[in-house]
Amino acid sequence: MNKTTHPPHTNKQASAVALIPFLVFIGVYLGSGIILDLKGVKMAFYQFPAPLASVIGIVTAFIILRGSFNEKIATFIKGCGDSNIIMMCIIYLMAGGFSSVSKAMGGIDATVNLGLTFIPAKYIAVGIFIITAFISLATGSSVGSIVAVGPIAIPAAQMSGSNLALVMGCVLCGAMFGDNLSIISDTTIAATRTQGVAMKDKFRINFWITLIPALLTIILLLFFGKPESVIPLQTHNFQIIKVLPYLFVLITAIAGLNVFAVLLGGTVLAGLIGIFYGDLTFMSMMTASYDGFKGMTDIFLLSLLTGGLAEMVKHAGGINFLLNQIQKIIRGKKSAQLGIGLLASLTDIAVANNTVAIIIDGEVSKEICQEYHVDPRKSAALLDIFSCIFQGLIPYGAQMLILTGFAKGQVSPFHVLPYTWYIYLLAIFGVLAIFIPYADRKLNKDPWNFQTNTPQSQSQDPLTYEES
């Protein structure tokens, strides 16, 4: 077992009171959703703006935490201005711009039509899973993928004689595949920036954990997803060149190109293709980019404000108190990883937003990594995986609500849940990857230096931890 060489957190300042602002934030966000849901409001958990819930938590912190007003302001601004927080916010904006321009020039329609044209009707379920997985992987948005594919997948299922709930489960699973794995998804950005790791490193670990569940899902759908009576589907028009921006972003990001260059290059390529084919003008491209920026306003503000709130809570000893409690059930490196996964799962169930869950848990997970020498690249993958698992399963999540809304009452979330095969398999292999670390080969070749908080290949300092 790996051993730590620094004193335990029990020797540091710890305060249960310091956690109250965080609890207020979560309570307001969750409580408003429950109340609105009881009143029958649609999308109840998404009505109260999350940034305002964090503001209420911040106000609570200013009221109850010790110190002068100027000291609290300085701590709050320090958290908001953290380099990881600022970088995360800028990446959100650029990812929004890329997705918006690509959609405006017809990239999503081209991808969906390309798939439906070449998929035999008897394999519509597996085809829908692959199409949605590609779109969510390319755009980084599970909701956006469901919105793009759902209205097409449901009538395609009905026309081909397929099980409607099964096909809807395929849409949901494909959407969560990309939400979890995509280089430019909100969850990846939040997980990598809060843990201080490179996106390509998290992707490599995440890929090996998700690969087997995805392949098994495809095999299951090939054998058990065929309709009893097959009705041929009509062909669709598409221009394959409009898929290129998504491929460009995927390939260059995996190759290790700087994420800002990846997103800027993808946006420019999408814009040029749109202009060439007459779908965009220079001005409409700029407008689409800015619309993408505006679409990220909520998560931008939430990340910024929560960064400040987390710093105040940490400074007052709240994070150390939580770690002290977690340490009572953690016995080593593997149980520490389980703790990170459990933390992400429970938080997502509570707030019904996987990105919010990762932002809330990021600082605690980072401290657990430091305490138990869990590689933060693995931690980033676990945060993303387990938050996405439950985001896809909770009946009150945006993904499930939007998807079932397209069925106009024919199918409920509880009809879809038995067919979310990929998500269940991902949960199994997520746990297996902790006890049988088959996805850690890259990590072992370049271990993490906990002294410098960088991979050893990027550090000039010797390793400062013992290995079993």
XYZ file of C-alpha atoms in Angstrom:
468
model
C 0.000 0.000 0.000
C 1.219 3.544 -0.726
C 2.144 5.460 2.391
C 1.860 9.169 3.011
C 4.804 11.160 4.294
C 2.929 14.181 5.584
C 0.864 14.682 8.761
C -2.815 13.695 8.738
C -5.556 16.280 8.405
C -6.602 15.783 12.005
C -3.680 18.038 12.955
C -5.031 20.899 10.873
C -7.789 23.391 11.613
C -11.160 21.694 11.243
C -14.603 23.206 11.717
C -18.027 21.695 11.124
C -19.548 25.191 11.205
C -17.486 26.127 8.143
C -19.451 23.599 6.082
C -22.770 25.345 6.739
C -22.449 27.737 3.738
C -21.949 24.749 1.430
C -24.928 22.984 3.002
C -27.018 26.130 2.525
C -26.004 26.243 -1.140
C -26.951 22.584 -1.687
C -30.085 22.914 0.451
C -31.394 25.909 -1.485
C -30.632 24.279 -4.831
C -32.131 20.912 -3.862
C -34.980 22.293 -1.760
C -36.243 24.587 -4.495
C -36.288 21.655 -6.910
C -38.259 19.460 -4.514
C -40.798 22.196 -3.771
C -41.305 23.049 -7.442
C -41.561 19.358 -8.317
C -44.300 18.877 -5.719
C -46.132 21.778 -7.338
C -45.956 20.012 -10.693
C -43.508 22.410 -12.336
C -41.735 20.859 -15.327
C -37.939 20.539 -15.092
C -38.318 21.534 -11.443
C -34.687 20.963 -10.504
C -33.541 23.383 -13.202
C -35.798 26.339 -12.452
C -33.865 27.973 -9.616
C -30.604 29.413 -11.040
C -27.677 27.512 -9.534
C -25.427 30.635 -9.433
C -27.975 32.381 -7.197
C -28.031 29.369 -4.872
C -24.261 29.707 -4.577
C -24.660 33.445 -3.858
C -26.943 32.588 -0.918
C -24.248 30.211 0.316
C -21.626 32.962 -0.051
C -23.749 35.450 1.912
C -24.114 32.801 4.632
C -20.327 32.385 4.700
C -19.831 36.125 5.180
C -22.295 36.081 8.073
C -21.186 33.048 10.073
C -17.479 32.523 9.347
C -14.881 34.184 11.550
C -12.687 37.074 10.447
C -13.077 40.654 9.323
C -15.108 41.574 6.281
C -11.935 42.565 4.389
C -10.315 39.205 5.187
C -13.365 37.326 3.924
C -13.445 39.406 0.745
C -9.755 38.690 0.141
C -10.295 34.955 0.646
C -13.345 34.936 -1.629
C -11.539 36.823 -4.413
C -8.554 34.488 -4.085
C -10.835 31.509 -4.696
C -12.591 33.159 -7.649
C -9.244 34.139 -9.164
C -7.617 30.739 -8.837
C -5.880 29.908 -12.125
C -7.752 26.606 -12.470
C -11.109 28.329 -11.954
C -10.336 31.061 -14.497
C -9.032 28.551 -17.042
C -12.107 26.380 -16.512
C -14.404 29.343 -17.159
C -12.596 30.368 -20.360
C -12.683 26.791 -21.665
C -16.431 26.718 -20.982
C -16.874 29.798 -23.175
C -14.757 28.426 -26.010
C -16.479 25.039 -25.883
C -19.845 26.793 -26.066
C -18.699 28.811 -29.069
C -17.471 25.732 -30.925
C -20.659 23.755 -30.284
C -22.886 26.643 -31.329
C -21.035 27.403 -34.585
C -20.823 23.696 -35.499
C -24.554 23.290 -34.937
C -25.380 26.476 -36.881
C -23.480 25.295 -39.952
C -25.398 21.987 -39.905
C -22.826 19.684 -38.314
C -25.236 17.881 -35.994
C -27.871 17.360 -38.715
C -25.191 16.021 -41.068
C -23.938 13.563 -38.442
C -27.416 12.255 -37.601
C -28.465 11.960 -41.264
C -25.187 10.234 -42.155
C -25.833 7.588 -39.534
C -29.497 7.025 -40.344
C -28.726 6.681 -44.051
C -26.332 3.779 -43.581
C -27.927 2.002 -40.598
C -30.123 -1.006 -41.534
C -33.562 -0.788 -39.904
C -33.004 -3.995 -37.909
C -29.997 -2.367 -36.229
C -31.670 0.955 -35.473
C -31.099 0.626 -31.702
C -27.351 0.055 -31.903
C -27.113 2.705 -34.620
C -28.881 5.297 -32.485
C -26.529 4.484 -29.590
C -23.448 4.997 -31.796
C -24.785 8.194 -33.410
C -25.675 9.766 -30.066
C -22.360 8.664 -28.554
C -20.437 10.309 -31.392
C -22.405 13.554 -31.218
C -22.054 13.797 -27.438
C -18.342 12.950 -27.698
C -17.856 15.626 -30.352
C -19.977 18.348 -28.744
C -19.460 17.538 -25.061
C -23.163 17.969 -24.327
C -25.486 15.167 -23.257
C -28.514 17.450 -23.275
C -27.573 18.861 -26.675
C -27.160 15.348 -28.061
C -30.546 14.257 -26.737
C -32.178 17.359 -28.181
C -30.530 16.653 -31.545
C -31.173 12.892 -31.772
C -34.299 12.368 -29.645
C -36.862 13.904 -32.051
C -35.436 11.745 -34.865
C -34.829 8.543 -32.898
C -38.361 8.253 -31.535
C -40.191 8.305 -34.895
C -37.404 6.116 -36.382
C -38.075 3.543 -33.657
C -41.789 3.661 -34.306
C -41.393 3.422 -38.095
C -38.931 0.526 -37.858
C -41.064 -1.419 -35.390
C -38.438 -1.190 -32.623
C -39.066 -1.099 -28.882
C -39.510 2.619 -28.178
C -38.225 2.471 -24.589
C -35.150 0.539 -25.774
C -34.282 3.107 -28.432
C -34.801 5.936 -25.950
C -32.467 4.098 -23.560
C -29.897 3.997 -26.379
C -30.197 7.765 -26.843
C -29.690 8.341 -23.123
C -26.728 5.953 -22.916
C -25.034 7.458 -25.956
C -25.509 10.938 -24.532
C -23.946 9.985 -21.198
C -21.066 8.224 -22.978
C -19.905 11.480 -24.527
C -20.810 13.630 -21.525
C -18.407 11.504 -19.496
C -15.636 11.022 -22.057
C -15.626 14.136 -24.242
C -12.604 16.413 -24.031
C -14.848 19.504 -24.144
C -17.740 18.455 -21.896
C -18.542 20.552 -18.817
C -17.814 17.566 -16.614
C -14.376 16.888 -18.103
C -13.430 20.540 -17.850
C -14.574 20.697 -14.217
C -12.955 17.372 -13.260
C -9.575 18.102 -14.833
C -9.311 21.687 -13.632
C -10.371 20.932 -10.045
C -7.860 18.066 -9.902
C -5.137 19.992 -11.728
C -4.535 17.463 -14.523
C -4.351 17.511 -18.316
C -7.457 16.619 -20.294
C -5.638 14.107 -22.484
C -4.414 12.213 -19.397
C -7.904 11.979 -17.941
C -9.228 10.925 -21.356
C -6.765 8.033 -21.630
C -7.789 6.561 -18.278
C -11.468 7.269 -18.868
C -11.325 5.707 -22.338
C -10.122 2.326 -21.094
C -12.782 2.266 -18.377
C -15.600 3.127 -20.795
C -14.412 1.068 -23.777
C -15.520 -2.362 -22.521
C -19.005 -1.194 -21.362
C -19.519 0.500 -24.737
C -18.455 -2.582 -26.706
C -20.575 -4.884 -24.544
C -23.554 -2.568 -25.056
C -23.083 -2.712 -28.835
C -22.911 -6.514 -28.732
C -26.035 -6.753 -26.559
C -27.924 -4.403 -28.859
C -26.863 -6.356 -31.959
C -28.344 -9.531 -30.490
C -31.233 -8.275 -28.370
C -32.059 -4.874 -29.857
C -33.543 -5.962 -33.171
C -37.259 -5.333 -33.778
C -39.580 -8.299 -34.323
C -40.748 -6.972 -37.682
C -38.424 -4.761 -39.725
C -39.702 -1.752 -41.683
C -37.078 -0.083 -43.969
C -36.126 3.520 -43.121
C -35.880 6.339 -45.636
C -32.517 7.838 -46.600
C -31.477 11.344 -45.547
C -29.451 14.080 -47.207
C -26.103 14.974 -45.663
C -22.743 16.598 -46.445
C -19.967 14.593 -44.858
C -17.575 17.562 -44.807
C -19.745 19.083 -42.072
C -18.676 16.292 -39.717
C -14.995 17.319 -40.059
C -14.925 19.955 -37.266
C -15.971 17.310 -34.727
C -13.304 14.909 -35.974
C -10.728 17.704 -35.876
C -11.487 18.500 -32.236
C -11.471 14.839 -31.190
C -8.223 13.941 -32.956
C -6.216 17.054 -32.052
C -7.338 16.992 -28.414
C -6.391 13.330 -28.008
C -3.067 14.067 -29.725
C -2.303 16.514 -26.926
C -2.728 19.875 -28.679
C -3.475 22.721 -26.274
C -7.206 22.816 -25.543
C -7.493 26.497 -26.462
C -5.902 25.820 -29.873
C -8.177 22.797 -30.335
C -11.369 24.726 -29.661
C -10.319 27.828 -31.594
C -9.253 25.714 -34.584
C -12.472 23.703 -34.486
C -14.603 26.850 -34.338
C -12.771 28.487 -37.258
C -12.997 25.291 -39.345
C -16.734 24.964 -38.647
C -17.260 28.625 -39.498
C -15.327 28.403 -42.779
C -17.288 25.310 -43.849
C -20.545 27.070 -42.972
C -19.550 30.172 -44.942
C -18.419 28.102 -47.958
C -21.738 26.220 -48.110
C -23.820 29.334 -47.503
C -25.142 28.269 -44.090
C -23.290 31.093 -42.352
C -21.948 34.561 -43.032
C -19.076 36.100 -41.094
C -21.563 38.019 -38.935
C -23.824 35.018 -38.307
C -20.725 33.008 -37.358
C -19.792 35.670 -34.803
C -23.375 35.734 -33.528
C -23.425 31.947 -33.181
C -20.116 32.051 -31.278
C -21.471 34.631 -28.883
C -24.693 32.674 -28.452
C -22.513 29.757 -27.446
C -20.772 31.994 -24.902
C -24.129 33.075 -23.488
C -25.247 29.459 -23.270
C -22.389 28.890 -20.832
C -23.278 31.829 -18.578
C -24.821 29.725 -15.811
C -21.948 27.263 -15.526
C -19.391 30.086 -15.928
C -20.868 32.064 -13.030
C -21.425 28.943 -10.940
C -17.795 27.856 -11.314
C -16.486 31.331 -10.500
C -18.703 31.843 -7.446
C -18.311 28.305 -6.151
C -14.538 28.673 -6.425
C -14.753 31.646 -4.069
C -17.141 29.870 -1.715
C -14.939 26.763 -1.614
C -11.898 28.850 -0.704
C -13.785 30.494 2.171
C -14.992 27.107 3.444
C -11.502 25.647 3.098
C -9.867 28.607 4.843
C -12.271 28.254 7.780
C -11.542 24.526 8.176
C -14.640 23.048 6.557
C -12.769 20.900 4.041
C -10.495 19.508 6.756
C -13.505 18.623 8.924
C -15.079 16.737 6.032
C -11.807 14.946 5.338
C -11.516 13.934 8.983
C -14.945 12.304 8.747
C -14.135 10.594 5.449
C -10.879 9.264 6.898
C -12.882 7.227 9.405
C -14.143 4.961 6.597
C -11.110 5.090 4.293
C -8.508 2.422 4.948
C -6.208 2.820 1.973
C -5.778 3.828 -1.644
C -8.618 1.699 -3.051
C -11.174 2.716 -0.439
C -10.098 6.329 -1.027
C -10.999 5.936 -4.706
C -14.306 4.371 -3.737
C -14.889 7.330 -1.443
C -14.338 9.752 -4.328
C -16.782 7.801 -6.509
C -19.357 7.632 -3.727
C -18.984 11.350 -3.018
C -19.613 12.216 -6.676
C -22.583 9.830 -6.861
C -24.348 11.117 -3.761
C -23.755 14.764 -4.651
C -25.172 14.260 -8.139
C -28.240 12.503 -6.736
C -28.693 15.500 -4.434
C -28.214 18.343 -6.912
C -29.264 16.571 -10.159
C -26.415 18.177 -12.100
C -23.185 16.299 -12.707
C -21.081 19.375 -13.420
C -22.272 21.057 -10.228
C -21.533 17.844 -8.317
C -17.941 17.767 -9.595
C -17.380 21.430 -8.768
C -18.684 20.872 -5.236
C -16.584 17.732 -4.696
C -13.445 18.828 -6.520
C -11.552 20.328 -3.587
C -12.351 17.461 -1.209
C -11.328 14.891 -3.826
C -8.059 16.715 -4.423
C -7.280 16.593 -0.707
C -8.132 12.875 -0.570
C -5.702 12.292 -3.442
C -2.950 14.116 -1.578
C -3.666 12.283 1.680
C -3.826 8.756 0.234
C -1.640 9.199 -2.857
C -4.443 8.578 -5.296
C -3.310 9.771 -8.710
C -5.422 12.897 -9.431
C -5.685 11.831 -13.064
C -7.581 8.757 -11.834
C -9.580 10.935 -9.442
C -10.671 13.186 -12.329
C -11.873 10.141 -14.261
C -13.742 8.727 -11.254
C -15.461 12.042 -10.495
C -16.663 12.276 -14.077
C -17.679 8.624 -14.405
C -19.717 8.306 -11.229
C -21.421 11.687 -11.518
C -22.438 10.842 -15.107
C -23.702 7.386 -14.097
C -26.259 8.794 -11.695
C -27.034 11.814 -13.853
C -28.227 9.339 -16.470
C -30.256 7.290 -13.995
C -32.062 9.838 -11.835
C -35.644 10.257 -13.141
C -35.572 13.988 -12.352
C -32.361 14.757 -14.274
C -32.533 17.078 -17.276
C -31.410 14.336 -19.664
C -34.188 11.920 -18.711
C -36.860 14.619 -18.511
C -36.074 16.072 -21.926
C -35.835 12.653 -23.558
C -39.130 11.339 -22.187
C -40.754 14.674 -23.034
C -40.209 13.901 -26.726
C -42.323 10.742 -26.321
C -45.336 12.870 -25.309
C -46.422 10.620 -22.463
C -45.945 7.281 -24.259
C -42.877 6.370 -22.172
C -41.958 7.312 -18.605
C -38.442 7.439 -17.063
C -39.158 4.133 -15.331
C -39.851 2.486 -18.707
C -36.474 3.702 -20.008
C -34.358 2.719 -16.979
C -34.352 -1.064 -17.669
C -32.747 -0.341 -21.063
C -29.882 1.902 -19.932
C -27.510 -1.042 -20.297
C -24.375 0.991 -20.950
C -24.803 3.023 -17.758
C -25.139 -0.107 -15.598
C -22.096 -1.659 -17.252
C -20.134 1.572 -16.752
C -20.946 1.440 -13.029
C -19.657 -2.137 -12.825
C -16.432 -1.408 -14.685
C -15.949 1.861 -12.816
C -15.775 -0.124 -9.581
C -13.666 -2.888 -11.178
C -11.158 -0.272 -12.367
C -10.549 0.608 -8.712
C -9.871 -2.944 -7.506
C -8.286 -4.181 -10.750
C -6.524 -1.056 -12.076
C -6.380 -2.199 -15.701
C -6.795 1.391 -16.927
C -3.776 2.689 -15.002
C -1.010 1.567 -17.369
C -0.241 5.109 -18.531
C -0.240 6.310 -14.931
C 2.254 3.641 -13.900
C 4.618 4.585 -16.727
C 4.612 8.217 -15.598
C 3.616 8.266 -11.899
C 2.356 11.360 -10.140
C 4.808 13.392 -8.065
C 2.867 14.543 -5.012
C 5.646 16.934 -4.047
C 5.296 19.030 -7.197
C 1.712 18.010 -8.082
C 2.737 17.101 -11.623
C 3.495 13.884 -13.509
C 7.053 12.751 -12.778
C 8.060 13.371 -16.405
C 7.304 17.072 -15.903
C 9.080 17.334 -12.559
C 12.748 17.774 -11.746
C 12.254 16.566 -8.193
C 12.638 12.942 -7.108
C 9.607 10.908 -6.115
C 8.695 11.595 -2.515
C 6.471 8.658 -1.733
C 7.029 5.000 -0.977
C 5.658 2.271 -3.181
C 4.684 -1.196 -2.094
